[in-house]
Each structure stands twice: as C-alpha cells, then as structure tokens.
Amino acid sequence: QEPYRVGGKSFTAVAINTAAKAGEWIKSRLGDIRQVHVKYSPHDLVTEVDKGSEKMIKNLIMTHFPHHAFLGEEGVEPGPLASASALEDVSEAEYLWIVDPVDGTTNYVHGFPFFSVSIALAYKGEVIVGVVYDPMRDELFVAEKGKGAYLRSVKLNVCGQVSLSDSLVATGFPADRSGALAVNMAGMTAIVPRVRNVRNAGSAALHMAYVASGRLTGFWEIGLNAWDLAAGALLVQEAGGKVTDTAGSPYTLSVRNVMATNSSIHDEMQQVLQEAGGTGL
Ligand code: 2AM
Ligand code: CA
Ligand code: CA
Ligand code: CA
C-alpha cells in the first residue's frame, strides 16, 4: 500500500491546509492574549492560543483520518521528559501525527514576530510528511519523504558553506535551567568564536526550516521534544542536509539534543560540541 494517501485524501494536502488555517488563526490573535500560564518552569509558557490551535489542528486531522494517532504538545503532561513518555504511549501506531501548535510561544507572548506551526506525519516511526508554517511571512515549508522540500514552488537546498568559519548557525536556550542550559552554554562558548555568528530566533521548527532553505548553515539545541523537530528534520533531510543527535547518531523521533546542518559542516560542528562538553547531560 502506498503510504502517502488513504481513500484519495492526500496526507500532505491535509497537513498543508491544516497548518495554514491554524497559522492564520494564531496570527489573528497576536497581541490579544489575556492570560499566560506557566507550565513546568517560569520559562515554559502556554496560552489559550496554543491550546486553541492544537484543538483546531487535531479536529481537522481527525476528521480526515480518524484511525490515525495524534501526539500534540499541549495534550502531553509537561516536564523534562514530556515527549519520551508520550512517544511510548503511541509506539504501536502505524500513522502518527506529531504537532506543535505554536512553536515559539515566548516570542508569541512578547509580540516578537517569529513563531510557527509544525505538523508532521510518521509512518511506522519514520517521518513521511513535514510542514512548518510561518504565518507572519506567509511562508509554508513542506517536505515529503523522497520527494524533496519546497517553499511555495521553489525546491529547497541547504547552503554551500564547507567550514564553521563561514557559517551562520542557530541555537536555542533551553527552558530547563538546570542541566540542559549549562550544556547549551558550554556549546555556545565553544561555537561562537568558531563561526561567522550565532542566532537564537526562538522557534526550533523555523530554525530547522531555515537550515533546509539555506538561510542558516546549521542549528543545534539541547532538550527539545518530538513535536519541535519532526517536521523540520524531514525538511532538512529532503533539502540535502543532515540531522543527528548531538553525539552524531541518526535522527529518530526520540532525539532531544539535535544537530541539523547543511551536511558539510556537520562533523566539524559535532566535534566542537563534543570537545566542549556541549552534547548532552
Ligand atoms: P515552544 O515555543 O513550542 O514551547 C526555543 O528554544 C525552543 O524551545 C522552542 O522551539 C520552544 O518551543 C522550545 N521550548 C520551550 N519551552 C520548552 C520546554 N520547557 N522544554 C523543552 N522545549 C521548550
Ligand atoms: Ca511550549
Ligand atoms: Ca516547540
Ligand atoms: Ca509549542
């Protein structure tokens, strides 16, 4: 059976339409947040828009594919091991949708216009469709396994830098202020002097989409969850890049410490992080 389609409905079309609808709605609510709730730590926020977006996405997907499994950030008990235990609960699923309804909630709360909707579909544990939508720029990044990654009608390719010294890379500062932040800072200290510069724009999914589109040479972050990475990982791979954990093992849904690059700088970046003790806890 061809895994991309069931009963004539294209998985990718549903992912695209759903991300576009949710993105439009979250954009329309920007600046209109009445309550910000703290989840696991004061650095871990959630708003009614995160919850509303996830509800909208889940409803749309489940209407089309009622027998598929669904894993969304806001349906999971928060905490440092959030997606690890949640992934166990859905490990038997053939088709699994993995959704971050707003990636970049801290930006969203502050009105910093950089956030996204991330929707991925995995078939037997492997991501086959990935969509990341940036409603502020109306940029929808889409990848299908084996068929490339696209922004509008343009096929995406990672950029050509071959050494760290010519590279623009991004990272994120983990919300978990104990171990993960210290590891990230160790990596930062080692990476900053070696690269052209470092950015932290606050949305892991968009950082990954930017690696895929050649706007960033690479990205790494400690302590992410499946929903931050699933769609972006396929985008990077389908654009010719490489995604591993920070120790260099291939990307899977359980990867939490991630490295995504144009492939050419991957080993050099991995080595710098490794030597600095910046790869994990
Ligand atoms: P979010 O906005 O969906 O929560 C920024 O460094 C990245 O970290 C974002 O993709 C953000 O996703 C994610 N993030 C924020 N809080 C987090 C937490 N408590 N644990 C893990 N990741 C988090
Ligand atoms: Ca969150
Ligand atoms: Ca996220
Ligand atoms: Ca989120």
XYZ file of C-alpha atoms and ligand atoms in Angstrom:
307
model
C 0.000 0.000 0.000
C 1.214 3.461 -0.944
C 1.646 5.211 2.409
C 1.002 8.792 1.240
C -2.701 8.564 0.569
C -5.763 6.899 2.084
C -9.143 6.885 0.357
C -7.986 9.524 -2.111
C -7.085 12.070 0.544
C -3.515 13.245 0.361
C -1.789 13.392 3.732
C 0.322 16.286 2.539
C -2.674 18.334 1.392
C -4.337 17.885 4.776
C -1.106 18.839 6.587
C -0.719 21.970 4.441
C -4.332 23.121 4.749
C -4.370 22.484 8.469
C -1.104 24.343 9.142
C -2.296 27.280 7.032
C -5.631 27.515 8.871
C -4.072 27.262 12.325
C -1.338 29.733 11.390
C -3.806 32.274 10.117
C -5.770 31.992 13.327
C -2.783 32.386 15.659
C -1.638 35.393 13.649
C -5.091 36.953 14.024
C -4.857 36.545 17.800
C -1.364 38.097 18.115
C -1.351 40.855 20.741
C -4.683 39.678 22.098
C -3.516 37.236 24.772
C -5.401 37.638 28.025
C -3.659 35.040 30.107
C -0.243 33.476 30.036
C 0.143 30.347 32.112
C 3.373 28.921 33.396
C 3.726 25.209 32.672
C 6.731 23.410 34.079
C 9.001 26.378 34.849
C 8.766 30.191 34.530
C 10.487 29.779 31.147
C 7.848 27.340 29.943
C 4.717 29.235 28.878
C 1.335 28.315 27.422
C -1.559 30.493 26.261
C -5.132 29.863 25.184
C -3.860 30.247 21.623
C -1.508 27.244 21.963
C -4.438 25.185 23.224
C -6.912 26.533 20.670
C -4.517 25.950 17.791
C -3.882 22.366 18.866
C -7.613 21.718 19.187
C -8.244 23.105 15.706
C -5.413 21.044 14.205
C -6.483 17.847 15.950
C -10.099 18.277 14.843
C -9.162 18.871 11.219
C -6.759 15.933 11.047
C -9.017 13.523 12.917
C -11.931 14.410 10.614
C -9.885 13.234 7.639
C -8.012 10.369 9.287
C -9.984 9.136 12.321
C -7.849 6.000 12.706
C -4.541 7.808 12.904
C -2.774 8.508 16.214
C -2.112 12.085 17.355
C 0.682 13.495 19.503
C 0.467 17.230 20.230
C 2.493 19.246 22.717
C -0.491 20.565 24.646
C -2.008 17.093 25.056
C 1.017 15.909 26.988
C 1.923 16.293 30.659
C 4.667 18.976 30.744
C 8.128 18.268 32.123
C 11.663 17.456 31.086
C 10.738 14.014 29.764
C 7.488 15.108 28.111
C 7.813 13.543 24.696
C 9.741 10.463 25.824
C 6.830 9.001 27.786
C 4.249 10.343 25.326
C 6.027 8.585 22.455
C 5.860 5.287 24.337
C 2.078 5.608 24.517
C 1.816 5.841 20.721
C 4.649 3.468 19.806
C 2.192 0.957 18.306
C 0.644 3.498 15.953
C 1.073 2.916 12.221
C 0.278 6.528 11.266
C 1.155 9.158 13.862
C 0.648 12.927 13.530
C 3.143 14.939 15.569
C 2.097 18.530 16.141
C 3.442 21.694 17.705
C 0.502 24.128 17.561
C 2.672 27.199 18.265
C 6.447 26.803 18.166
C 7.902 29.934 19.701
C 5.321 30.680 22.391
C 7.659 33.019 24.267
C 8.035 35.117 21.084
C 4.289 34.995 20.559
C 3.585 36.247 24.083
C 6.018 39.152 23.638
C 4.876 40.036 20.122
C 8.272 39.133 18.632
C 7.065 38.076 15.184
C 8.832 34.736 14.833
C 6.805 31.587 15.524
C 5.387 28.710 13.544
C 3.007 25.794 13.318
C 4.705 22.427 12.897
C 2.861 19.351 11.600
C 4.497 16.016 10.782
C 3.154 12.603 9.845
C 5.167 9.494 10.712
C 4.549 6.052 9.200
C 5.866 3.229 11.419
C 8.104 5.668 13.270
C 9.538 7.389 10.214
C 8.534 10.928 9.224
C 6.991 10.935 5.722
C 5.414 14.420 5.638
C 6.631 17.605 7.312
C 5.064 21.074 7.190
C 6.296 24.185 9.019
C 4.233 27.340 8.538
C 5.320 30.884 9.431
C 2.125 32.972 9.363
C 3.891 36.350 9.747
C 5.785 35.901 6.473
C 3.227 33.560 4.924
C 5.969 31.005 4.335
C 4.920 27.378 4.218
C 7.764 24.875 4.120
C 6.765 21.373 3.057
C 8.655 18.106 2.636
C 7.637 14.626 1.555
C 9.922 11.663 2.121
C 11.884 11.000 -1.055
C 10.265 13.886 -2.927
C 12.203 16.932 -1.758
C 11.419 20.028 0.293
C 9.684 23.125 -1.048
C 8.834 26.725 -0.195
C 5.970 27.721 -2.488
C 7.095 26.238 -5.844
C 10.814 26.559 -5.123
C 12.738 23.397 -4.321
C 14.833 23.892 -1.202
C 18.540 23.254 -0.939
C 20.847 23.636 2.032
C 23.640 26.202 1.669
C 27.163 25.575 0.487
C 29.478 26.630 3.332
C 32.115 23.990 3.984
C 33.641 25.229 7.223
C 32.346 26.590 10.516
C 34.266 29.826 9.996
C 31.952 30.752 7.084
C 28.786 29.534 8.811
C 25.765 31.232 10.319
C 24.322 28.867 12.907
C 21.427 28.993 15.354
C 20.667 27.556 18.745
C 18.029 27.850 21.454
C 18.382 28.369 25.172
C 16.606 25.512 26.957
C 13.743 26.251 29.345
C 15.165 23.651 31.699
C 17.541 25.939 33.596
C 19.444 23.192 35.393
C 21.343 20.715 33.235
C 20.275 21.456 29.694
C 21.062 25.171 29.863
C 24.565 24.532 31.200
C 25.217 22.079 28.362
C 23.899 24.564 25.807
C 26.088 27.349 27.222
C 29.177 25.111 27.095
C 28.410 24.549 23.414
C 27.824 28.282 22.847
C 31.166 29.211 24.398
C 32.945 26.845 22.047
C 30.903 27.594 18.908
C 30.707 31.416 18.987
C 34.420 32.046 18.303
C 34.458 29.402 15.554
C 31.536 30.560 13.380
C 30.580 33.716 11.491
C 27.843 34.261 14.082
C 25.099 32.623 16.147
C 21.362 33.406 16.150
C 18.598 32.433 18.527
C 15.304 33.400 16.950
C 13.217 31.313 19.381
C 11.471 28.734 17.183
C 13.240 25.398 16.743
C 10.910 24.395 13.889
C 11.713 27.596 11.969
C 15.433 27.223 12.661
C 15.201 23.787 11.035
C 13.218 25.191 8.089
C 15.901 27.865 7.694
C 18.657 25.235 7.581
C 16.625 23.497 4.854
C 16.288 26.719 2.888
C 19.963 27.705 3.207
C 19.300 30.746 5.403
C 21.223 29.077 8.232
C 24.182 26.733 7.839
C 23.362 24.757 10.960
C 21.367 24.532 14.174
C 21.747 22.723 17.470
C 19.712 22.675 20.665
C 19.579 20.641 23.872
C 16.391 19.212 25.409
C 13.806 19.546 22.646
C 10.809 17.264 22.092
C 9.487 15.250 19.157
C 6.978 17.936 18.124
C 9.672 20.633 17.852
C 11.717 18.587 15.387
C 9.733 16.016 13.402
C 8.611 18.239 10.506
C 11.835 20.246 10.415
C 14.004 17.137 10.373
C 12.367 15.906 7.167
C 12.706 19.388 5.645
C 16.451 19.404 6.325
C 16.977 15.854 5.068
C 14.959 16.421 1.901
C 16.903 19.634 1.215
C 20.176 17.701 1.268
C 21.169 18.378 4.882
C 21.981 16.113 7.788
C 20.132 15.625 11.091
C 21.563 13.689 14.030
C 21.620 13.924 17.786
C 24.493 15.977 19.194
C 26.538 12.790 19.632
C 26.203 12.096 15.901
C 23.601 9.287 15.905
C 20.947 9.415 13.165
C 17.704 11.338 13.749
C 14.740 9.447 15.187
C 11.544 10.685 16.837
C 13.181 10.267 20.265
C 16.090 12.623 19.569
C 16.054 15.513 22.045
C 19.538 17.020 21.649
C 19.658 17.848 17.977
C 22.128 18.947 15.326
C 20.889 19.858 11.843
C 23.271 21.193 9.216
C 23.944 21.539 5.523
C 25.897 18.290 5.979
C 29.289 19.804 5.003
C 29.897 21.383 8.435
C 28.268 18.538 10.386
C 31.387 16.697 11.567
C 33.271 19.874 12.431
C 30.354 21.227 14.445
C 29.815 17.891 16.179
C 33.474 17.743 17.148
C 33.469 21.266 18.604
C 30.359 20.500 20.692
C 31.817 17.165 21.793
C 35.117 18.673 22.933
C 33.301 21.418 24.856
C 31.000 19.016 26.723
C 28.113 20.573 24.807
C 26.424 17.426 23.526
C 24.170 16.369 26.379
C 23.534 15.583 30.013
P 7.642 26.108 22.232
O 7.629 27.528 21.938
O 6.716 25.288 21.395
O 7.478 25.752 23.674
C 13.257 27.556 21.777
O 14.492 27.380 22.375
C 12.573 26.246 21.576
O 12.426 25.543 22.815
C 11.183 26.431 21.016
O 11.061 25.595 19.908
C 10.273 26.078 22.178
O 9.066 25.502 21.767
C 11.091 25.087 22.947
N 10.730 25.029 24.368
C 10.158 25.993 25.097
N 9.946 25.607 26.359
C 10.408 24.372 26.433
C 10.492 23.415 27.495
N 10.038 23.670 28.712
N 11.056 22.226 27.228
C 11.525 21.966 26.003
N 11.456 22.823 24.965
C 10.912 24.014 25.170
Ca 5.743 25.003 24.839
Ca 8.035 23.797 20.347
Ca 4.576 24.795 21.272
